Coordinates of C-alpha atoms and ligand atoms in Angstrom, one line a residue:
X102 CA -10.8 25.3 31.4
X103 CA -14.4 24.8 32.4
X104 CA -14.9 22.3 35.1
X105 CA -18.3 20.6 36.2
X106 CA -19.5 20.3 39.7
X107 CA -22.3 17.8 40.3
X108 CA -25.1 18.3 42.9
X109 CA -28.6 17.6 43.1
X110 CA -31.3 19.3 40.8
X111 CA -33.5 21.4 43.1
X112 CA -35.3 23.9 40.8
X113 CA -35.5 23.6 36.9
X114 CA -34.0 26.1 34.5
X115 CA -30.9 27.4 33.1
X116 CA -28.9 30.4 34.0
X117 CA -25.3 31.9 33.6
X118 CA -23.8 34.7 35.6
X119 CA -21.3 35.6 38.2
X120 CA -21.1 34.0 41.5
X121 CA -22.0 35.9 44.6
X122 CA -21.0 34.1 47.9
X123 CA -23.6 34.6 50.5
X124 CA -21.4 35.2 53.6
X125 CA -22.7 35.4 57.1
X126 CA -21.1 38.5 58.3
X127 CA -19.3 37.9 61.9
X128 CA -22.3 38.4 64.3
X129 CA -21.4 41.0 66.8
X130 CA -20.7 40.0 70.3
X131 CA -22.4 42.5 72.5
X132 CA -21.7 40.7 75.8
X133 CA -17.9 41.1 76.3
X134 CA -17.6 40.2 80.1
X135 CA -18.7 36.9 81.4
X136 CA -20.5 36.3 84.6
X137 CA -18.8 33.1 85.5
X138 CA -15.8 31.2 83.7
X139 CA -17.3 27.9 84.1
X140 CA -20.7 28.9 82.7
X141 CA -19.0 30.6 79.7
X142 CA -16.8 27.7 79.1
X143 CA -19.9 25.4 79.0
X144 CA -21.8 27.8 76.5
X145 CA -18.7 27.7 74.3
X146 CA -18.5 24.1 74.5
X147 CA -22.0 23.6 73.5
X148 CA -21.6 25.9 70.7
X149 CA -18.4 24.2 69.4
X150 CA -20.2 20.8 69.4
X151 CA -23.0 22.2 67.5
X152 CA -20.6 23.5 64.9
X153 CA -18.7 20.2 64.9
X154 CA -22.0 18.2 64.3
X155 CA -22.8 20.5 61.4
X156 CA -19.2 20.0 59.9
X157 CA -19.5 16.3 60.4
X158 CA -22.8 16.1 58.7
X159 CA -21.6 18.3 55.6
X160 CA -18.6 15.9 55.1
X161 CA -20.5 12.6 55.7
X162 CA -23.2 13.7 53.3
X163 CA -20.8 14.3 50.3
X164 CA -18.3 11.4 51.2
X165 CA -18.4 9.7 47.8
X166 CA -18.4 12.9 45.8
X167 CA -15.4 14.6 47.2
X168 CA -11.7 14.5 46.4
X169 CA -9.4 13.6 49.6
X170 CA -8.4 17.3 49.6
X171 CA -11.9 18.5 49.6
X172 CA -12.7 16.2 52.6
X173 CA -9.8 17.5 54.3
X174 CA -11.1 20.9 54.3
X175 CA -14.0 19.9 56.7
X176 CA -11.8 17.6 58.7
X177 CA -9.4 20.5 59.2
X178 CA -12.3 22.8 60.2
X179 CA -13.5 20.5 62.6
X180 CA -9.8 19.9 64.2
X181 CA -9.6 23.6 64.3
X182 CA -12.4 23.6 67.0
X183 CA -10.1 21.6 69.3
X184 CA -6.8 23.3 68.4
X185 CA -4.8 23.0 71.6
X186 CA -3.1 26.6 70.9
X187 CA -6.3 28.3 70.1
X188 CA -8.0 26.8 73.1
X189 CA -5.2 27.8 75.4
X190 CA -5.7 31.4 74.0
X191 CA -9.5 31.1 74.8
X192 CA -8.8 29.7 78.2
X193 CA -6.6 32.7 79.1
X194 CA -9.4 35.1 78.0
X195 CA -11.9 33.2 79.9
X196 CA -9.9 33.2 83.1
X197 CA -9.7 36.9 82.7
X198 CA -13.2 37.4 82.7
X199 CA -14.3 37.7 79.1
X200 CA -17.5 36.2 77.8
X201 CA -17.5 33.0 75.6
X202 CA -18.2 35.1 72.3
X203 CA -15.5 37.7 73.3
X204 CA -12.9 35.1 74.3
X205 CA -13.6 33.0 71.3
X206 CA -13.6 35.8 68.8
X207 CA -10.4 37.3 70.1
X208 CA -8.6 33.9 70.0
X209 CA -9.9 33.0 66.5
X210 CA -8.8 36.4 65.0
X211 CA -5.4 36.0 66.4
X212 CA -5.0 32.6 65.1
X213 CA -6.3 33.7 61.7
X214 CA -3.9 36.7 61.7
X215 CA -0.8 34.5 62.5
X216 CA -1.8 32.1 59.7
X217 CA -2.4 34.9 57.1
X218 CA 1.0 36.3 58.0
X219 CA 2.9 33.0 57.0
X220 CA 4.8 33.0 53.4
X221 CA 3.1 29.8 52.2
X222 CA -0.1 30.3 50.3
X223 CA -1.5 27.2 51.6
X224 CA -1.4 28.4 55.3
X225 CA -2.6 31.8 54.1
X226 CA -5.9 30.3 52.8
X227 CA -6.3 28.3 56.0
X228 CA -6.9 31.7 57.6
X229 CA -10.1 31.9 55.8
X230 CA -11.1 28.5 57.3
X231 CA -10.3 29.5 60.6
X232 CA -12.6 32.6 60.2
X233 CA -15.3 30.5 58.7
X234 CA -15.2 28.1 61.6
X235 CA -15.2 30.8 64.0
X236 CA -18.2 32.4 62.6
X237 CA -20.1 29.0 62.7
X238 CA -19.3 28.8 66.6
X239 CA -20.2 32.5 67.2
X240 CA -23.6 31.9 65.1
X241 CA -24.4 29.5 67.8
X242 CA -23.4 31.6 70.7
X243 CA -25.1 34.7 69.9
X244 CA -27.9 34.0 67.0
X245 CA -27.5 37.6 66.4
X246 CA -28.8 39.0 63.0
X247 CA -26.5 39.8 60.2
X248 CA -26.1 42.6 57.7
X249 CA -26.5 41.7 54.2
X250 CA -25.6 43.8 51.0
X251 CA -26.3 42.2 47.6
X252 CA -24.5 43.4 44.6
X253 CA -26.5 45.8 42.4
X254 CA -26.4 43.3 39.3
X255 CA -28.0 39.8 38.9
X256 CA -25.9 37.1 40.5
X257 CA -25.9 33.3 41.2
X258 CA -26.0 33.0 44.9
X259 CA -23.7 30.4 46.4
X260 CA -23.9 29.5 50.0
X261 CA -23.3 26.5 52.3
X262 CA -27.2 26.4 52.8
X263 CA -29.8 29.2 53.4
X264 CA -32.1 29.6 56.5
X265 CA -35.6 31.3 55.9
X266 CA -34.4 34.1 57.9
X267 CA -31.8 34.7 55.4
X268 CA -33.6 34.0 52.2
X269 CA -36.0 36.7 52.9
X270 CA -33.3 39.3 53.1
X271 CA -32.2 38.5 49.5
X272 CA -33.5 40.7 46.6
X273 CA -35.3 38.3 44.3
X274 CA -34.9 40.4 41.2
X275 CA -31.0 40.1 41.6
X276 CA -31.0 36.4 42.0
X277 CA -30.3 34.3 38.7
X278 CA -29.9 31.0 40.5
X279 CA -29.0 29.3 43.9
X280 CA -25.9 26.9 44.1
X281 CA -25.5 25.3 47.6
X282 CA -22.9 23.1 49.3
X283 CA -25.5 21.4 51.5
X284 CA -29.1 21.1 51.7
X285 CA -31.6 18.9 49.5
X286 CA -34.5 19.3 47.1
X287 CA -36.8 20.1 50.1
X288 CA -34.5 22.6 52.0
X289 CA -35.2 26.2 52.3
X290 CA -32.9 27.5 49.3
X291 CA -34.7 25.0 46.7
X292 CA -38.1 25.8 48.0
X293 CA -37.3 29.6 47.6
X294 CA -35.6 28.9 44.1
X295 CA -38.9 27.2 43.0
X296 CA -41.1 30.0 44.3
X297 CA -38.9 32.4 42.4
X298 CA -38.8 30.4 39.4
X299 CA -34.9 30.4 39.2
X300 CA -32.8 27.4 38.8
X301 CA -31.1 25.7 41.8
X302 CA -28.5 23.0 42.3
X303 CA -28.1 21.7 46.0
X304 CA -26.0 19.4 47.9
X305 CA -22.8 20.3 45.8
X306 CA -20.4 19.7 48.6
X307 CA -17.2 21.3 49.6
X308 CA -16.1 21.5 46.1
X309 CA -18.3 24.7 45.6
X310 CA -15.8 26.5 48.0
X311 CA -13.2 26.2 45.2
X312 CA -15.5 28.7 43.3
X313 CA -14.5 32.2 44.0
X314 CA -16.7 35.3 44.2
X315 CA -17.4 36.8 40.6
X316 CA -16.4 33.4 38.7
X317 CA -18.6 32.9 35.8
X318 CA -20.9 29.8 36.1
X319 CA -23.5 28.0 34.1
X320 CA -26.2 26.4 36.3
X321 CA -28.4 23.5 34.9
X322 CA -31.1 23.1 37.5
X323 CA -32.7 20.1 35.5
X324 CA -29.6 18.2 35.3
X325 CA -28.2 19.3 38.8
X326 CA -24.8 20.5 37.8
X327 CA -22.8 23.6 37.6
X328 CA -20.2 24.4 35.2
X329 CA -17.5 26.8 36.3
X330 CA -15.7 29.2 33.9
X331 CA -17.7 27.7 30.8
X332 CA -16.1 28.5 27.4
X333 CA -17.9 30.8 25.1
X334 CA -19.6 28.1 23.0
X335 CA -21.0 26.5 26.1
X336 CA -22.4 29.9 27.2
X337 CA -23.7 30.5 24.0
X338 CA -25.7 27.2 24.0
X339 CA -27.0 27.8 27.4
X340 CA -28.3 31.0 26.5
X341 CA -30.0 29.8 23.7
X342 CA -31.6 26.8 25.9
X343 CA -32.3 29.5 28.6
X344 CA -34.4 31.6 25.8
X345 CA -36.3 28.3 24.8
X346 CA -37.1 27.6 28.6
X347 CA -38.3 31.2 29.2
X348 CA -40.4 31.2 26.0
X349 CA -41.9 27.8 27.0
X350 CA -42.6 29.3 30.5
X351 CA -44.3 32.4 29.0
X352 CA -46.4 30.1 26.7
X353 CA -47.4 27.8 29.7
X354 CA -48.4 31.0 31.7
X355 CA -50.6 32.3 28.7
X356 CA -52.9 29.2 29.0
X357 CA -52.5 28.8 32.9
X358 CA -56.0 29.7 33.8
X359 CA -57.4 27.0 31.6
X360 CA -57.9 23.4 32.9
X361 CA -55.2 20.8 32.4
X362 CA -56.3 18.0 30.3
X363 CA -54.2 15.1 29.1
X364 CA -54.2 14.5 25.4
X365 CA -56.7 11.9 25.7
X366 CA -59.2 14.1 27.7
X367 CA -58.5 13.3 31.4
X368 CA -58.8 16.2 33.7
X369 CA -56.1 16.7 36.2
X370 CA -56.5 19.4 39.0
X371 CA -53.5 21.6 39.6
X372 CA -53.8 23.4 42.9
X373 CA -51.3 25.4 44.8
X374 CA -49.6 24.8 48.3
X375 CA -50.0 28.1 50.3
X376 CA -48.6 29.2 53.4
X377 CA -49.7 33.0 53.5
X378 CA -52.3 35.3 52.1
X379 CA -49.6 36.6 49.6
X380 CA -49.1 32.9 48.4
X381 CA -52.9 32.7 47.8
X382 CA -52.9 35.9 45.7
X383 CA -50.2 34.5 43.8
X384 CA -51.9 31.2 43.5
X385 CA -54.9 32.7 42.0
X386 CA -53.0 34.9 39.4
X387 CA -50.9 31.9 38.3
X388 CA -54.1 30.0 37.4
X389 CA -54.3 27.2 40.2
X390 CA -57.4 25.3 40.3
X391 CA -57.7 25.8 44.0
X392 CA -55.5 25.5 47.1
X393 CA -54.4 21.9 47.4
X394 CA -52.6 22.5 50.9
X395 CA -53.1 25.6 53.1
X396 CA -50.4 25.3 55.7
X397 CA -51.9 27.1 58.6
X398 CA -49.0 27.0 60.7
X399 CA -48.3 30.7 59.7
X400 CA -51.1 31.7 62.0
X401 CA -49.6 30.2 65.0
X402 CA -45.8 30.3 64.7
X403 CA -44.0 33.6 65.9
X404 CA -46.5 34.7 68.6
X405 CA -46.8 34.4 72.2
X406 CA -50.4 33.2 72.4
X407 CA -52.5 31.2 69.9
X408 CA -54.8 33.2 67.5
X409 CA -58.3 33.8 68.8
X410 CA -61.3 31.9 67.1
X411 CA -62.3 35.4 65.7
X412 CA -58.8 36.0 64.3
X413 CA -58.9 32.6 62.3
X414 CA -62.3 33.2 60.9
X415 CA -61.0 36.5 59.5
X416 CA -58.1 34.9 57.8
X417 CA -59.7 31.9 56.5
X418 CA -62.6 33.8 55.0
X419 CA -60.0 36.3 53.4
X420 CA -58.2 33.2 51.9
X421 CA -61.3 31.5 50.7
X422 CA -62.4 34.8 49.1
X423 CA -58.9 35.3 47.3
X424 CA -59.4 31.9 45.5
X425 CA -62.8 33.2 44.1
X426 CA -64.9 30.2 44.8
X427 CA -62.2 27.6 43.9
X428 CA -61.7 24.7 46.4
X429 CA -59.6 25.3 49.3
X430 CA -57.9 22.5 51.3
X431 CA -57.1 23.6 54.8
X432 CA -54.7 21.5 56.7
X433 CA -55.2 21.6 60.5
X434 CA -52.2 22.7 62.6
X435 CA -49.1 20.7 61.8
X436 CA -46.5 21.6 64.4
X437 CA -44.8 19.7 67.2
X438 CA -41.4 18.3 67.5
X439 CA -39.0 20.2 65.2
X440 CA -41.6 23.1 65.1
X441 CA -42.5 23.8 68.8
X442 CA -45.1 26.6 69.8
X443 CA -44.0 29.0 72.8
X444 CA -47.5 28.5 74.4
X445 CA -47.7 24.9 74.0
X446 CA -45.0 23.5 76.4
X447 CA -43.4 20.2 75.2
X448 CA -40.8 18.1 76.6
X449 CA -37.6 17.9 74.2
X450 CA -37.7 14.8 72.1
X451 CA -34.8 12.7 70.8
X452 CA -36.5 12.2 67.4
X453 CA -38.9 14.9 66.8
X454 CA -39.9 13.6 63.5
X455 CA -41.1 10.3 65.1
X456 CA -42.5 12.2 68.0
X457 CA -45.6 14.3 69.0
X458 CA -46.3 16.2 65.9
X459 CA -49.5 16.9 63.7
X460 CA -52.6 15.4 64.9
X461 CA -50.6 13.7 67.6
X462 CA -50.1 17.0 69.2
X463 CA -53.6 18.1 68.4
X464 CA -55.1 15.3 70.4
X465 CA -53.0 16.5 73.4
X466 CA -54.6 20.0 73.0
X467 CA -58.2 19.6 72.0
X468 CA -59.1 23.0 72.8
X469 CA -56.9 24.3 70.1
X470 CA -58.0 21.8 67.5
X471 CA -61.7 22.8 68.4
X472 CA -61.1 26.5 68.0
X473 CA -59.5 25.7 64.6
X474 CA -62.3 23.6 63.3
X475 CA -64.9 26.1 64.6
X476 CA -63.2 28.8 63.0
X477 CA -63.0 26.8 59.5
X478 CA -66.6 25.8 59.6
X479 CA -67.8 29.4 60.4
X480 CA -65.6 30.9 57.8
X481 CA -66.4 28.2 55.1
X482 CA -70.0 29.0 54.9
X483 CA -70.8 29.4 51.2
X484 CA -67.3 28.3 50.0
X485 CA -66.0 24.8 48.7
X486 CA -64.0 24.0 51.9
X487 CA -62.0 20.9 52.4
X488 CA -60.4 20.2 55.9
X489 CA -57.4 17.9 56.0
X490 CA -55.7 16.3 59.0
X491 CA -51.9 15.9 59.0
X492 CA -49.6 13.0 60.1
X493 CA -52.4 10.3 60.6
X494 CA -50.8 6.9 61.1
X495 CA -53.6 4.9 62.4
X496 CA -57.4 4.2 61.9
X497 CA -58.0 4.8 65.5
X498 CA -56.7 8.3 65.1
X499 CA -59.0 9.1 62.1
X500 CA -61.8 7.6 64.0
X501 CA -61.2 10.0 66.9
X502 CA -60.7 12.9 64.8
X503 CA -63.9 12.3 62.8
X504 CA -65.9 12.0 65.9
X505 CA -64.4 15.1 67.5
X506 CA -65.1 17.1 64.1
X507 CA -68.8 15.8 64.3
X508 CA -69.1 17.1 67.7
X509 CA -67.7 20.4 66.7
X510 CA -70.1 20.6 64.0
X511 CA -73.0 19.6 65.9
X512 CA -72.2 22.1 68.8
X513 CA -72.0 25.0 66.2
X514 CA -75.2 24.1 64.6
X515 CA -76.8 23.8 68.1
X516 CA -75.7 27.5 68.5
X517 CA -77.8 28.4 65.5
X518 CA -74.7 28.9 63.0
X519 CA -75.1 28.2 59.6
X520 CA -72.7 25.4 58.2
X521 CA -70.7 25.0 54.9
X522 CA -72.6 22.8 52.5
X523 CA -69.9 22.0 50.0
X524 CA -67.6 20.4 52.6
X525 CA -65.0 17.3 52.5
X526 CA -62.9 15.9 55.2
X527 CA -59.6 14.2 54.3
X528 CA -56.3 13.1 55.6
X529 CA -52.8 13.5 54.5
X530 CA -50.9 10.4 53.6
X531 CA -47.5 10.9 54.9
X532 CA -46.8 7.8 57.1
X533 CA -46.2 4.4 55.3
X534 CA -48.6 2.7 57.6
X535 CA -51.5 4.9 56.4
X536 CA -50.6 4.4 52.8
X537 CA -50.6 0.6 53.0
X538 CA -54.0 0.4 55.1
X539 CA -55.8 3.0 52.7
X540 CA -58.8 0.6 52.4
X541 CA -59.6 0.8 56.1
X542 CA -59.4 4.7 55.9
X543 CA -61.9 4.9 53.2
X544 CA -65.2 5.0 55.3
X545 CA -63.9 8.1 57.2
X546 CA -62.7 10.3 54.5
X547 CA -63.6 12.1 51.4
X548 CA -60.2 12.4 50.0
X549 CA -56.5 11.5 50.6
X550 CA -53.6 13.9 49.8
X551 CA -50.1 12.3 49.7
X552 CA -47.4 14.2 51.5
X553 CA -44.5 13.0 49.6
X554 CA -42.0 15.0 51.6
X555 CA -42.7 13.1 54.8
X556 CA -43.6 9.9 53.0
X557 CA -40.3 9.9 51.5
X558 CA -38.5 10.6 54.7
X559 CA -40.3 7.8 56.5
X560 CA -40.0 5.3 53.7
X561 CA -36.3 5.8 53.1
X562 CA -35.4 6.5 56.8
X563 CA -33.8 9.8 55.7
X564 CA -34.4 12.8 57.8
X565 CA -35.6 15.6 55.5
X566 CA -33.8 18.3 57.2
X567 CA -30.4 16.4 57.2
X568 CA -28.3 17.3 54.1
X569 CA -26.1 14.3 54.7
X570 CA -28.9 12.1 53.6
X571 CA -30.6 14.2 50.8
X572 CA -29.4 12.0 48.0
X573 CA -31.2 9.3 49.4
X574 CA -34.7 11.0 49.8
X575 CA -35.9 11.3 46.3
X576 CA -39.6 10.9 46.0
X577 CA -39.5 9.1 42.7
X578 CA -38.0 6.0 44.5
X579 CA -40.0 3.1 43.4
X580 CA -40.7 2.1 47.0
X581 CA -42.6 5.6 47.5
X582 CA -44.2 5.1 44.0
X583 CA -45.5 1.7 45.2
X584 CA -47.0 3.2 48.3
X585 CA -48.7 5.9 46.1
X586 CA -50.1 3.4 43.8
X587 CA -51.4 1.4 46.9
X588 CA -53.4 4.7 47.9
X589 CA -54.7 5.3 44.4
X590 CA -55.6 1.7 43.9
X591 CA -57.7 1.4 47.1
X592 CA -59.5 4.5 46.3
X593 CA -60.3 3.7 42.8
X594 CA -63.9 3.4 42.0
X595 CA -65.1 4.6 45.5
X596 CA -65.6 8.3 44.3
X597 CA -62.8 9.5 46.8
X598 CA -60.1 11.5 45.3
X599 CA -56.4 11.3 45.7
X600 CA -53.9 14.1 45.3
X601 CA -50.3 14.6 45.9
X602 CA -49.2 17.9 47.7
X603 CA -45.5 17.2 48.7
X604 CA -42.7 19.0 46.6
X605 CA -42.6 15.8 44.1
X606 CA -46.0 17.0 42.6
X607 CA -44.3 20.2 41.1
X608 CA -41.3 18.1 39.8
X609 CA -41.8 18.0 36.0
X610 CA -40.4 14.5 35.7
X611 CA -42.6 13.2 38.4
X612 CA -45.8 14.7 36.8
X613 CA -46.5 12.0 34.3
X614 CA -45.5 9.3 36.7
X615 CA -47.8 10.5 39.3
X616 CA -50.9 10.9 36.9
X617 CA -50.0 7.5 35.6
X618 CA -50.3 6.1 38.8
X619 CA -53.8 7.6 39.3
X620 CA -53.3 10.7 41.2
X621 CA -56.1 13.1 40.5
X622 CA -54.9 16.4 41.9
X623 CA -51.3 17.9 42.0
X624 CA -50.8 20.7 44.6
X625 CA -47.8 22.6 43.7
X626 CA -45.8 25.9 44.5
X627 CA -47.9 28.5 43.0
X628 CA -45.1 29.5 40.5
X629 CA -45.1 25.9 39.3
X630 CA -48.7 25.8 38.3
X631 CA -48.3 26.9 34.7
X632 CA -45.6 24.4 33.9
X633 CA -47.2 21.7 35.6
X634 CA -50.5 22.2 33.7
X635 CA -48.4 22.5 30.5
X636 CA -46.4 19.0 31.3
X637 CA -50.0 17.5 31.8
X638 CA -51.2 18.6 28.5
X639 CA -48.1 17.0 26.7
X640 CA -49.1 13.4 27.9
X641 CA -51.7 10.9 27.0
X642 CA -53.2 9.1 30.0
X643 CA -52.3 5.7 28.2
X644 CA -48.6 6.9 27.9
X645 CA -48.4 8.1 31.5
X646 CA -50.1 4.8 32.7
X647 CA -47.4 2.6 30.7
X648 CA -44.7 4.8 32.1
X649 CA -46.0 4.5 35.8
X650 CA -46.1 0.7 35.4
X651 CA -42.5 0.8 34.1
X652 CA -41.6 3.0 37.1
X653 CA -42.8 0.8 39.7
X654 CA -40.6 -2.0 38.4
X655 CA -37.4 -0.1 38.8
X656 CA -34.8 -0.5 41.5
X657 CA -34.0 2.9 42.4
X658 CA -35.0 6.6 41.8
X659 CA -32.2 7.4 39.3
X660 CA -33.6 4.4 37.1
X661 CA -37.0 6.0 37.2
X662 CA -35.7 9.4 36.3
X663 CA -33.9 7.9 33.4
X664 CA -37.1 6.2 32.3
X665 CA -38.8 9.6 32.3
X666 CA -36.0 11.4 30.5
X667 CA -35.9 8.7 27.7
X668 CA -39.9 8.4 27.3
X669 CA -41.5 9.1 24.0
X670 CA -44.7 10.7 24.4
Ligands
PEP179 C1 -45.3 16.7 53.1 O1 -45.1 16.1 53.9 O2 -45.3 16.2 51.8 C2 -46.2 17.9 53.2 C3 -46.7 18.5 52.1 O3 -46.2 18.6 54.3 P1 -45.0 19.5 55.0 O4 -43.9 19.7 53.9 O5 -45.7 20.7 55.4 O6 -44.5 18.6 56.2
MG180 MG1 -45.7 16.7 55.9

């Protein structure tokens, strides 16, 4: 009997195949002896608290979707962290001089083995839960890398969630789809799925654990569900739909290099979001009309010191060249808070997303910003360069940034450097305050690019990294759409363009709504360019405007999605 698990749609497409659970192999504890029992006890306590918080978030996030038994799995795992018998065994090991990781794993394994030996199958199954929770704690204690062996045939990858360090170790040729317990549409597994062009369903909850390795599943990344052990007729229909989807995608790719125009002749730019040289090559190859968002963080992260000006010039020039003369929107460094840099000491913050990030951090480190702007202006000579500032919240900030920028430009000119002629300066609209006051930003910018990932998290008060609130953070929420409309309405007739560069821009259901609201540029994951262009070509501007008007009047994101699904072009 087939059964259906409901999650959130995170990457469109249809796939059927066997499940392969992405399991984190037990990290190897290399430190066997502890220096001091009290220190080891504290380390273990911290790791247990982190594991408990993760479990609580998973449970809370899925509360209304889970059966009582499923909720109980997480509850039981959390209780295991405090199991008196287990902790007594840990304590004995610590007192004997073991390290936190050695004490913990020895006790966990003994506890799991005890359960596995019981005759009742229910308790035998709990042994897996004990090992799972043991693993979770050990991960926090060691952070050690894991070994991963994928099967040699294509599989549907199931996981609680995937970290970027883990996704890079998967062989993309053997991934048919992703299905995850936690995460949201802007989580890493979802972003990777869209990049690979495979379907993904996320935030399914603990029910996913009832699906065993090798079980046949049917994944519908548009509807956001997974059918477990589908009957042959369902598989046949899914395969037929998959063939249509792949064919439409191939057709879209064949004309991806042509501009995207609505049926009534309105041109919409479809650019790409790029975070590496490889992404830029892919964007060009997939027919992007330019780069709508270059995330420059890749140049700054994972290193001991900031890049030199010369280094930056070389990278920007290579990227501009790779795009063959198409416009490139470069965002200045957007780190801070949740993405610290080792060479920029920052005090820890209770709420990093509401803290010193983006341009707030740049203002504290003007040397770094100056170096980046100088590098951009030097690299941009002869290219259509656009410079964009992230996380602008107030008019005072843009005024400061603009003045700072003009000083850098004047200094370069005074040194006798040539300057780019085809240059624009703009801001990302990611904070509701900036969206609501667009008209006051107009004198300082040439364009606005709406970052719906952050704009949605700030509008709905839903942390984009917290799977427990992923269901709340849908960029098609009418509150977000009204903010977008506010930006486009203020910019209309001023000659300044408005784009969207959050993940929403690549969501095919959102495309007609966004263009109907007056958005002129969509910047999307490179692999999405062909399908986004194909979607634009199916709509007339008149129909898209009517749809957007209706969308603005809805009460929630689900209602907007229904409206789009039922729309007649
Ligand atoms: C956004 O916030 O929508 C955005 C595009 O920026 P990032 O995802 O890099 O924060
Ligand atoms: Mg952002």
